[in-house]
Every structure is written in C-alpha cells, then in structure tokens.
Coordinates of C-alpha atoms in Angstrom, one line a residue:
M72 CA 7.4 -20.4 5.0
P73 CA 4.2 -22.2 5.6
T74 CA 1.1 -20.9 3.8
I75 CA -1.2 -18.3 5.5
F76 CA -3.7 -21.1 5.8
T77 CA -1.4 -23.1 8.0
H78 CA -0.2 -20.2 10.2
V79 CA -3.8 -20.1 11.6
A80 CA -3.5 -23.8 12.7
V81 CA -1.8 -22.7 16.0
P82 CA -4.7 -20.4 17.1
V83 CA -7.3 -22.9 15.9
A84 CA -5.7 -25.8 17.8
A85 CA -5.2 -23.6 20.9
A86 CA -8.8 -22.4 20.8
L87 CA -10.0 -26.0 20.5
A88 CA -7.9 -27.0 23.5
L89 CA -9.0 -24.0 25.7
G90 CA -12.6 -24.0 24.6
S91 CA -14.9 -21.2 23.5
R92 CA -15.4 -19.7 27.0
R93 CA -11.7 -19.0 27.2
V94 CA -11.3 -18.1 23.5
P95 CA -14.5 -16.5 22.2
P96 CA -14.8 -16.3 18.3
S97 CA -13.6 -12.7 18.1
M98 CA -10.5 -13.7 20.1
L99 CA -9.9 -16.6 17.7
L100 CA -10.2 -14.3 14.7
V101 CA -7.7 -11.8 16.1
G102 CA -5.4 -14.7 17.0
A103 CA -5.6 -15.9 13.4
L104 CA -4.9 -12.5 12.0
A105 CA -2.0 -12.1 14.4
A106 CA -0.6 -15.5 13.3
I107 CA -0.5 -14.3 9.6
A108 CA 0.5 -10.6 10.3
P109 CA 4.2 -11.3 10.1
D110 CA 3.9 -12.2 6.4
F111 CA 2.6 -8.8 5.5
D112 CA 6.3 -8.1 4.9
G113 CA 5.8 -10.2 1.7
I114 CA 3.4 -7.8 0.1
P115 CA 6.1 -5.7 -1.6
Y116 CA 7.3 -8.9 -3.4
Q117 CA 4.0 -9.1 -5.2
F118 CA 4.8 -5.7 -6.7
G119 CA 8.4 -6.5 -7.7
S120 CA 10.0 -4.8 -4.7
A121 CA 12.0 -6.5 -2.0
G122 CA 13.6 -5.1 1.1
S123 CA 17.0 -6.1 2.4
G124 CA 18.4 -7.0 5.8
I125 CA 16.0 -6.7 8.6
W126 CA 13.4 -5.1 6.2
A127 CA 13.4 -8.2 4.0
H128 CA 11.0 -11.1 4.3
R129 CA 11.5 -13.0 7.6
G130 CA 13.0 -9.9 9.1
I131 CA 11.5 -7.4 11.6
T132 CA 8.0 -8.8 11.4
H133 CA 9.3 -12.2 12.3
T134 CA 11.0 -11.1 15.6
A135 CA 10.0 -11.7 19.2
L136 CA 9.9 -7.9 19.5
F137 CA 7.2 -7.7 16.9
A138 CA 5.2 -10.4 18.7
L139 CA 5.6 -8.4 22.0
L140 CA 4.3 -5.2 20.2
M141 CA 1.4 -7.2 18.7
G142 CA 0.6 -8.5 22.2
L143 CA -0.2 -4.9 23.2
F144 CA -3.3 -5.2 21.1
G145 CA -4.4 -8.1 23.2
L146 CA -4.1 -5.9 26.3
W147 CA -6.4 -3.4 24.7
L148 CA -8.9 -6.0 23.4
A149 CA -9.0 -8.0 26.7
R150 CA -11.9 -6.0 28.1
W151 CA -13.9 -6.6 24.9
W152 CA -13.2 -10.3 25.1
K153 CA -14.0 -10.3 28.8
V154 CA -10.7 -12.0 29.7
P155 CA -7.9 -10.8 32.0
R156 CA -5.5 -8.3 30.4
L157 CA -2.6 -10.7 30.7
A158 CA -4.6 -13.4 28.9
G159 CA -5.4 -11.0 26.1
F160 CA -1.7 -10.0 25.8
A161 CA -0.5 -13.7 26.0
W162 CA -3.0 -14.8 23.3
V163 CA -2.0 -12.3 20.7
F164 CA 1.7 -12.5 21.6
F165 CA 1.8 -16.3 21.3
C166 CA -0.3 -16.4 18.1
T167 CA 2.1 -13.9 16.5
L168 CA 5.2 -15.7 17.8
S169 CA 3.9 -19.0 16.4
H170 CA 4.5 -17.6 12.9
P171 CA 8.3 -17.3 13.0
L172 CA 8.5 -20.5 15.0
L173 CA 6.7 -22.4 12.2
D174 CA 8.8 -20.6 9.6
M175 CA 11.9 -21.8 11.3
M176 CA 10.7 -25.4 10.6
T177 CA 10.6 -25.0 6.8
S178 CA 13.0 -26.5 4.3
G179 CA 14.1 -23.2 2.7
G180 CA 14.5 -19.5 3.1
S181 CA 17.0 -17.3 4.8
G182 CA 16.2 -18.1 8.4
I183 CA 14.4 -16.0 11.0
A184 CA 15.8 -12.9 12.7
L185 CA 13.9 -14.0 15.9
L186 CA 16.1 -12.2 18.4
W187 CA 16.5 -8.9 16.6
P188 CA 17.5 -6.2 17.8
L189 CA 19.6 -8.2 20.3
S190 CA 21.1 -10.3 17.5
S191 CA 21.0 -10.1 13.7
E192 CA 21.6 -13.8 13.4
R193 CA 18.9 -15.7 11.5
F194 CA 17.8 -19.0 12.9
F195 CA 16.4 -22.3 11.6
S196 CA 15.0 -25.2 13.7
P197 CA 17.1 -28.3 13.7
W198 CA 13.9 -30.2 12.7
R199 CA 12.6 -28.8 9.4
P200 CA 9.8 -31.0 8.1
I201 CA 7.6 -28.3 6.4
A202 CA 8.0 -27.7 2.7
V203 CA 8.7 -24.0 2.0
S204 CA 5.8 -22.3 0.3
P205 CA 6.2 -20.3 -2.9
I206 CA 5.7 -16.6 -2.2
A207 CA 4.4 -15.6 -5.7
A208 CA 0.7 -16.3 -6.2
D209 CA 1.2 -17.8 -9.7
R210 CA 3.7 -20.4 -8.3
F211 CA 1.5 -21.1 -5.3
F212 CA -1.4 -22.2 -7.5
S213 CA 0.6 -25.0 -9.1
Q214 CA 1.7 -28.6 -8.4
R215 CA 4.3 -27.2 -6.0
G216 CA 1.6 -25.4 -4.0
V217 CA -0.3 -28.7 -3.7
Q218 CA 2.8 -30.4 -2.5
V219 CA 3.3 -27.7 0.2
L220 CA -0.3 -28.0 1.4
V221 CA 0.0 -31.8 1.7
S222 CA 3.2 -31.3 3.7
E223 CA 1.5 -28.8 6.0
L224 CA -1.5 -31.1 6.5
Y225 CA 0.7 -33.9 7.5
N226 CA 3.3 -32.0 9.5
V227 CA 1.3 -29.2 11.1
W228 CA -2.5 -29.5 10.9
F229 CA -2.8 -33.2 11.9
P230 CA -0.5 -33.0 14.9
L231 CA -1.9 -29.6 16.2
L232 CA -5.5 -30.6 15.7
T233 CA -4.8 -34.0 17.4
L234 CA -3.2 -32.1 20.3
G235 CA -6.0 -29.5 20.6
L236 CA -8.8 -32.1 20.5
S237 CA -6.9 -34.4 23.0
I238 CA -6.6 -31.5 25.5
F239 CA -10.3 -30.6 24.9
A240 CA -11.3 -34.3 25.5
L241 CA -9.2 -34.5 28.7
R242 CA -10.7 -31.2 30.0
H243 CA -14.2 -32.5 29.4
T244 CA -13.5 -36.0 30.8
R245 CA -12.2 -34.5 34.1
K246 CA -15.4 -32.4 34.4
S247 CA -17.7 -35.4 34.3

C-alpha cells in the first residue's frame, strides 16, 4: 500500500486541476480524509489483531461499495460546500476509490477486493511501480520507509502534480 501521505496526492492534484472555486479548502480536506479512510482497517494490526477474509486489510474498506457509501457523505456536505449534490457525491466517491486503485499498483500485499460483494477475487494492476509500505510504525520509520517515500514521490506525486498543474495552466490559459 502507499503511505497515507501519498493517498492524499489524488485529491490534492484534483483540487489543483479544478481550482479553489470548484474545490474549496473544506472539500479538499474531506477528500483527503476520504482518500485515507480505507486504511482505517489497518488499525487493529497496530494492536496485534488482524481480521481475515473481507475483514482483513485491503478487504471491505477497499471496495467500490465502500466508496459508494462514503460518497453519500458528499451528498450531505454538498450544500455546505455550495456545490451540486452530484459533485459532492462524486468528489468523495472518487477520492475514496482512488485509495484501492493506488493500492492495486503496489509491489506487494494480497490484492484488492474491489468488486466485493459481487466477487471475492482480489485484484492487482498489471502495472505495479509503487513500493509497498510497511504497516507497522517502527518499520515505517526506517530505511525501508524512506525507500517507499522516494518511490511514491517518483511514481505518484510527481506525475499527479504535473497533471494537476498542467490542467490548471490550460484552464487559465483559455480564460485569458
């Protein structure tokens, strides 16, 4: 899995591309939280407990169904953000869904149960350039953790920020 720092790259890049009128700061914050929410299933690991099957890491919280349910918060928050309800739903849904899609691009783990409950199959992307992050905090703050962060900068942050800033520049070039 990418680190929680890198899961927020998708909402950050999308907010850059769309601009602060379309994605106000509070909407970006909720998008960032939605992008890391699927990893809350890793909390039991920190206490020596691990689930199994769909309740294990990369299980139920890494599904399209979970992203759809999270999207309902966007419907509720849309009025506060002063955006259309569909835009609020789509924002939270896609920010949440970005999490398992990034996890599918890592070099390790057990795959993603993306289509559960329709299928219990776990998926990986055919392209897996992201080094898998250690879950345990003591292993994260090590040489391995540094290697993972460098991998994420190169394979996630740089491409997404380049895309987000390019779209931002194109939008502003067309306005003038």
